[in-house]
């Protein structure tokens, strides 16, 4: 009954199922491991952030380049603010007791003793960076040589929170905090990093450090979780379709063996085994046709005799 499994068609189906199911399970397990890695990285980042708030600040040069380990660490740098290149970063939100509020960052470049400039986010203000009434509240940066301390952050990219997708900023504003964005604004080298001050001048509010890229439960992490479910569903679908095809073929083979599902060719019944006359044969059909012919002839002869008799009487 199951000899159909040895046909070339079923060889192809079986090989596909044997290869597809392990591949789907492997890909689903890999996506799940990626999600678990992101969860672990998120927990480690939270622990590092908690320790960084109480840890002593370290010189900036010792923490560069910024990675998942050094992101959020307290860094210190010494120099003087470039008051001629103070920039506003619009479209940034900050959470408080009233919820999320729209505002802007106040960024000033610190010319360090090493010659390079360090972007320093001195704080956040609510309002619109294009309104004079809101920008008038920005306090002037300290003059002279200062030492700043804050959480170290990696340069932003197009996928970072708060960074607009398109469009250039107006003069005096900055859309993305990165060395690539500042290279055409200032005439000196800029560190590929920035810090957000822990202690700010009133009315500025401190900007909390963001999690390092790839270490938080962001959209990519939940995409990994979604892909996990998709791959396991694909594996289950392959198993379901194989059993469905197998059941249909086995039922068809059983019906053929029992003579069920007879096909009719013209007026001759054909059995499941291909023999003509499985339900009467050609002889039965011929006899039936002959009977109809004889009956018609007899009826025709009788009618002719009746008509001749009536004509004689007349």
Short mmCIF file of C-alpha atoms in Angstrom, two decimals:
data_model
loop_
_atom_site.label_atom_id
_atom_site.label_comp_id
_atom_site.label_asym_id
_atom_site.label_seq_id
_atom_site.Cartn_x
_atom_site.Cartn_y
_atom_site.Cartn_z
CA UNK A 1 0.00 0.00 0.00
CA UNK A 2 2.87 2.36 0.75
CA UNK A 3 4.87 1.58 -2.35
CA UNK A 4 4.11 5.10 -3.57
CA UNK A 5 6.78 6.32 -1.12
CA UNK A 6 9.39 4.86 -3.46
CA UNK A 7 8.28 6.91 -6.48
CA UNK A 8 10.55 9.75 -7.69
CA UNK A 9 7.92 12.31 -6.69
CA UNK A 10 7.89 11.12 -3.09
CA UNK A 11 11.68 10.84 -3.00
CA UNK A 12 11.77 14.58 -3.70
CA UNK A 13 9.13 15.32 -1.05
CA UNK A 14 10.93 13.22 1.57
CA UNK A 15 14.34 14.76 0.88
CA UNK A 16 12.87 18.28 1.07
CA UNK A 17 11.17 17.55 4.42
CA UNK A 18 14.27 15.90 5.90
CA UNK A 19 16.39 18.93 4.99
CA UNK A 20 13.85 21.72 5.66
CA UNK A 21 12.83 20.71 9.19
CA UNK A 22 16.34 20.76 10.74
CA UNK A 23 17.17 24.00 8.94
CA UNK A 24 14.03 25.69 10.31
CA UNK A 25 14.72 24.42 13.83
CA UNK A 26 18.35 25.58 13.64
CA UNK A 27 17.41 29.06 12.41
CA UNK A 28 14.70 29.40 15.07
CA UNK A 29 17.13 28.35 17.81
CA UNK A 30 19.74 30.81 16.50
CA UNK A 31 17.26 33.69 16.51
CA UNK A 32 16.21 32.75 20.04
CA UNK A 33 19.84 32.77 21.18
CA UNK A 34 20.25 36.24 19.64
CA UNK A 35 17.27 37.48 21.66
CA UNK A 36 18.65 35.91 24.85
CA UNK A 37 22.03 37.54 24.22
CA UNK A 38 20.34 40.92 23.91
CA UNK A 39 18.44 40.33 27.15
CA UNK A 40 21.68 39.43 28.96
CA UNK A 41 23.46 42.40 27.43
CA UNK A 42 20.63 44.67 28.56
CA UNK A 43 20.92 43.41 32.13
CA UNK A 44 24.67 43.81 32.13
CA UNK A 45 24.33 47.34 30.76
CA UNK A 46 21.86 48.23 33.50
CA UNK A 47 24.27 46.89 36.12
CA UNK A 48 27.17 48.84 34.61
CA UNK A 49 25.06 52.00 34.52
CA UNK A 50 24.14 51.59 38.16
CA UNK A 51 27.80 51.10 39.13
CA UNK A 52 28.92 53.97 36.91
CA UNK A 53 26.75 56.44 38.81
CA UNK A 54 28.70 55.82 41.98
CA UNK A 55 32.11 55.02 40.44
CA UNK A 56 34.87 57.61 40.28
CA UNK A 57 35.35 59.40 37.00
CA UNK A 58 38.26 58.35 34.81
CA UNK A 59 40.17 60.44 32.28
CA UNK A 60 38.54 60.51 28.86
CA UNK A 61 41.52 59.04 26.99
CA UNK A 62 41.44 55.87 29.11
CA UNK A 63 37.85 55.10 28.13
CA UNK A 64 38.20 55.51 24.37
CA UNK A 65 37.07 54.11 22.02
CA UNK A 66 33.53 53.84 23.32
CA UNK A 67 32.09 50.34 23.40
CA UNK A 68 29.44 48.45 25.35
CA UNK A 69 31.75 48.28 28.38
CA UNK A 70 32.80 51.94 28.54
CA UNK A 71 29.48 53.42 27.39
CA UNK A 72 27.83 55.15 30.34
CA UNK A 73 31.04 55.29 32.42
CA UNK A 74 31.88 58.53 34.17
CA UNK A 75 34.56 60.39 32.20
CA UNK A 76 36.37 63.61 32.94
CA UNK A 77 38.08 66.09 30.66
CA UNK A 78 39.77 69.45 31.16
CA UNK A 79 39.75 72.43 28.82
CA UNK A 80 37.73 75.52 27.96
CA UNK A 81 34.37 75.88 26.23
CA UNK A 82 34.19 77.21 22.68
CA UNK A 83 31.43 79.77 23.17
CA UNK A 84 31.42 80.59 19.47
CA UNK A 85 30.18 77.13 18.52
CA UNK A 86 27.35 76.43 20.93
CA UNK A 87 24.71 74.28 19.24
CA UNK A 88 21.13 73.24 19.97
CA UNK A 89 19.91 69.70 19.27
CA UNK A 90 16.14 69.94 18.65
CA UNK A 91 13.48 67.27 18.83
CA UNK A 92 14.68 65.53 21.99
CA UNK A 93 12.30 64.20 24.64
CA UNK A 94 12.87 63.81 28.34
CA UNK A 95 10.75 62.02 30.92
CA UNK A 96 9.68 63.71 34.14
CA UNK A 97 6.79 63.52 36.57
CA UNK A 98 4.50 64.97 33.91
CA UNK A 99 5.48 62.33 31.33
CA UNK A 100 7.53 62.78 28.19
CA UNK A 101 8.12 66.39 27.16
CA UNK A 102 9.56 67.73 23.93
CA UNK A 103 12.61 69.95 24.08
CA UNK A 104 16.20 70.32 22.95
CA UNK A 105 19.75 69.61 24.09
CA UNK A 106 22.28 72.35 24.68
CA UNK A 107 25.63 71.23 23.29
CA UNK A 108 28.91 73.10 23.69
CA UNK A 109 32.31 71.96 22.45
CA UNK A 110 35.08 71.68 25.02
CA UNK A 111 38.55 72.38 23.63
CA UNK A 112 40.67 69.95 25.63
CA UNK A 113 44.33 70.29 26.52
CA UNK A 114 45.10 67.61 23.95
CA UNK A 115 43.89 69.81 21.09
CA UNK A 116 40.74 67.90 20.17
CA UNK A 117 37.26 69.08 21.07
CA UNK A 118 34.79 67.07 23.11
CA UNK A 119 31.04 67.57 22.49
CA UNK A 120 29.43 68.21 25.88
CA UNK A 121 25.66 68.11 26.36
CA UNK A 122 25.28 70.59 29.16
CA UNK A 123 21.60 69.82 29.65
CA UNK A 124 18.05 69.81 28.30
CA UNK A 125 15.39 72.49 28.10
CA UNK A 126 11.70 72.12 27.21
CA UNK A 127 10.34 74.02 24.25
CA UNK A 128 11.23 74.68 20.64
CA UNK A 129 14.81 75.32 19.54
CA UNK A 130 13.48 77.65 16.84
CA UNK A 131 11.67 79.97 19.27
CA UNK A 132 13.59 82.91 20.71
CA UNK A 133 11.61 82.82 23.94
CA UNK A 134 12.79 79.25 24.61
CA UNK A 135 16.37 79.67 23.46
CA UNK A 136 16.74 82.81 25.56
CA UNK A 137 16.62 80.61 28.66
CA UNK A 138 19.89 78.87 27.70
CA UNK A 139 22.57 79.88 30.23
CA UNK A 140 26.00 80.91 28.99
CA UNK A 141 28.77 78.32 29.41
CA UNK A 142 31.40 78.89 32.12
CA UNK A 143 34.42 80.88 31.05
CA UNK A 144 38.05 79.93 31.52
CA UNK A 145 39.48 76.49 32.08
CA UNK A 146 37.06 73.97 33.53
CA UNK A 147 36.93 70.26 34.33
CA UNK A 148 33.78 68.53 33.19
CA UNK A 149 32.47 65.16 34.37
CA UNK A 150 29.71 63.18 32.77
CA UNK A 151 28.52 59.89 31.29
CA UNK A 152 30.45 58.85 28.19
CA UNK A 153 28.37 58.20 25.08
CA UNK A 154 29.12 56.86 21.60
CA UNK A 155 28.48 59.00 18.54
CA UNK A 156 24.90 58.85 17.32
CA UNK A 157 23.81 57.37 14.01
CA UNK A 158 20.70 57.50 11.85
CA UNK A 159 19.10 54.72 13.87
CA UNK A 160 19.59 56.38 17.27
CA UNK A 161 16.61 57.62 19.26
CA UNK A 162 15.71 61.22 18.54
CA UNK A 163 17.75 61.49 15.35
CA UNK A 164 15.56 62.68 12.45
CA UNK A 165 15.39 60.47 9.40
CA UNK A 166 15.99 63.20 6.81
CA UNK A 167 16.44 66.92 6.45
CA UNK A 168 19.29 69.17 7.48
CA UNK A 169 19.20 71.34 10.60
CA UNK A 170 19.08 75.12 10.56
CA UNK A 171 22.20 77.15 11.40
CA UNK A 172 23.12 76.88 15.05
CA UNK A 173 21.44 73.50 15.38
CA UNK A 174 22.62 69.93 15.19
CA UNK A 175 20.49 66.95 14.22
CA UNK A 176 22.90 64.16 15.21
CA UNK A 177 25.65 64.25 17.84
CA UNK A 178 28.62 62.73 16.08
CA UNK A 179 32.07 63.67 14.84
CA UNK A 180 30.85 63.24 11.26
CA UNK A 181 28.17 65.90 11.78
CA UNK A 182 30.58 68.35 13.42
CA UNK A 183 33.45 68.00 10.96
CA UNK A 184 31.98 70.66 8.64
CA UNK A 185 30.90 72.98 11.46
CA UNK A 186 34.07 73.47 13.49
CA UNK A 187 37.64 74.03 12.21
CA UNK A 188 39.30 71.49 14.54
CA UNK A 189 39.26 67.77 15.27
CA UNK A 190 36.47 66.32 17.36
CA UNK A 191 36.44 63.18 19.51
CA UNK A 192 34.28 60.34 18.22
CA UNK A 193 32.32 60.44 21.48
CA UNK A 194 30.43 62.88 23.70
CA UNK A 195 29.44 63.20 27.33
CA UNK A 196 26.30 64.32 29.11
CA UNK A 197 26.97 66.31 32.27
CA UNK A 198 25.90 64.97 35.61
CA UNK A 199 25.70 68.40 37.25
CA UNK A 200 24.05 71.10 35.17
CA UNK A 201 23.39 74.82 35.41
CA UNK A 202 19.83 75.91 36.15
CA UNK A 203 17.40 75.83 34.38
CA UNK A 204 19.09 73.03 32.40
CA UNK A 205 18.20 69.48 33.31
CA UNK A 206 20.67 66.61 33.14
CA UNK A 207 20.25 64.23 30.20
CA UNK A 208 20.37 60.56 31.33
CA UNK A 209 22.83 58.40 29.40
CA UNK A 210 21.42 56.12 26.72
CA UNK A 211 22.14 52.41 26.54
CA UNK A 212 24.91 51.32 24.21
CA UNK A 213 23.78 50.34 20.72
CA UNK A 214 22.90 46.66 20.54
CA UNK A 215 22.73 46.23 24.32
CA UNK A 216 19.12 47.16 25.01
CA UNK A 217 15.71 45.60 24.42
CA UNK A 218 15.11 47.62 21.30
CA UNK A 219 13.12 46.84 18.16
CA UNK A 220 15.85 44.56 16.83
CA UNK A 221 15.63 42.38 19.94
CA UNK A 222 11.91 41.82 19.47
CA UNK A 223 12.47 41.21 15.77
CA UNK A 224 14.73 38.32 16.77
CA UNK A 225 11.93 36.98 18.96
CA UNK A 226 9.45 37.28 16.09
CA UNK A 227 11.78 35.51 13.68
CA UNK A 228 12.13 32.70 16.23
CA UNK A 229 8.40 32.06 16.12
CA UNK A 230 8.31 32.25 12.32
CA UNK A 231 11.02 29.61 11.85
CA UNK A 232 9.34 27.19 14.26
CA UNK A 233 6.01 27.74 12.48
CA UNK A 234 7.71 26.94 9.17
CA UNK A 235 9.02 23.67 10.63
CA UNK A 236 5.56 22.73 11.86
CA UNK A 237 4.05 23.62 8.49
CA UNK A 238 6.46 21.28 6.68
CA UNK A 239 5.52 18.41 9.01
CA UNK A 240 1.80 19.16 8.59
CA UNK A 241 1.98 19.24 4.78
CA UNK A 242 4.00 16.00 4.65
CA UNK A 243 1.42 14.11 6.73
CA UNK A 244 -1.41 15.61 4.72
CA UNK A 245 0.09 14.48 1.41
CA UNK A 246 0.93 11.07 2.88
CA UNK A 247 -2.62 10.57 4.12
CA UNK A 248 -4.12 11.55 0.79
CA UNK A 249 -1.84 9.20 -1.16
CA UNK A 250 -2.40 6.28 1.23
CA UNK A 251 -6.19 6.71 1.07
CA UNK A 252 -6.07 6.80 -2.71
CA UNK A 253 -3.95 3.62 -2.78
CA UNK A 254 -6.34 1.83 -0.40
CA UNK A 255 -9.39 2.86 -2.45
CA UNK A 256 -7.74 1.60 -5.62
CA UNK A 257 -7.01 -1.75 -3.97
CA UNK A 258 -10.67 -2.09 -2.89
CA UNK A 259 -12.02 -1.08 -6.31
CA UNK A 260 -13.53 2.15 -5.00
CA UNK A 261 -13.58 5.22 -7.16
CA UNK A 262 -14.47 3.49 -10.50
CA UNK A 263 -13.91 5.51 -13.63
CA UNK A 264 -16.32 5.22 -16.59
CA UNK A 265 -14.98 5.16 -20.14
CA UNK A 266 -17.82 5.78 -22.56
CA UNK A 267 -20.55 3.31 -21.62
CA UNK A 268 -18.17 0.59 -20.51
CA UNK A 269 -17.54 0.41 -16.72
CA UNK A 270 -13.85 0.14 -15.94
CA UNK A 271 -12.76 -1.34 -12.62
CA UNK A 272 -10.03 0.02 -10.40
CA UNK A 273 -7.68 -2.68 -11.72
CA UNK A 274 -8.30 -1.60 -15.33
CA UNK A 275 -10.36 -4.68 -16.38
CA UNK A 276 -13.30 -3.94 -18.60
CA UNK A 277 -16.58 -5.46 -17.49
CA UNK A 278 -15.96 -5.39 -13.74
CA UNK A 279 -19.70 -4.67 -13.29
CA UNK A 280 -21.15 -6.67 -16.16
CA UNK A 281 -18.63 -6.49 -18.94
CA UNK A 282 -19.04 -5.93 -22.66
CA UNK A 283 -21.38 -8.91 -23.03
CA UNK A 284 -23.92 -7.40 -20.63
CA UNK A 285 -23.85 -4.14 -22.50
CA UNK A 286 -24.28 -5.94 -25.85
CA UNK A 287 -27.18 -8.01 -24.57
CA UNK A 288 -28.90 -4.94 -23.22
CA UNK A 289 -28.50 -3.15 -26.55
CA UNK A 290 -29.78 -6.21 -28.48
CA UNK A 291 -32.79 -6.44 -26.20
CA UNK A 292 -33.67 -2.86 -26.91
CA UNK A 293 -33.36 -3.48 -30.68
CA UNK A 294 -35.54 -6.63 -30.65
CA UNK A 295 -38.15 -4.97 -28.52
CA UNK A 296 -38.33 -2.03 -30.89
CA UNK A 297 -38.64 -4.36 -33.89
CA UNK A 298 -41.46 -6.37 -32.30
CA UNK A 299 -43.37 -3.30 -31.38
CA UNK A 300 -42.96 -2.01 -34.92
CA UNK A 301 -44.23 -5.32 -36.44
CA UNK A 302 -47.28 -5.36 -34.20
CA UNK A 303 -48.31 -1.89 -35.19
CA UNK A 304 -47.97 -2.79 -38.90
CA UNK A 305 -50.24 -5.85 -38.57
CA UNK A 306 -52.95 -3.88 -36.78
CA UNK A 307 -52.99 -1.28 -39.52
CA UNK A 308 -53.31 -3.97 -42.26
CA UNK A 309 -56.25 -5.63 -40.44
CA UNK A 310 -58.14 -2.38 -40.14
CA UNK A 311 -57.58 -1.69 -43.88
CA UNK A 312 -59.05 -5.16 -44.86
CA UNK A 313 -62.20 -4.64 -42.85
CA UNK A 314 -62.77 -1.35 -44.52
#
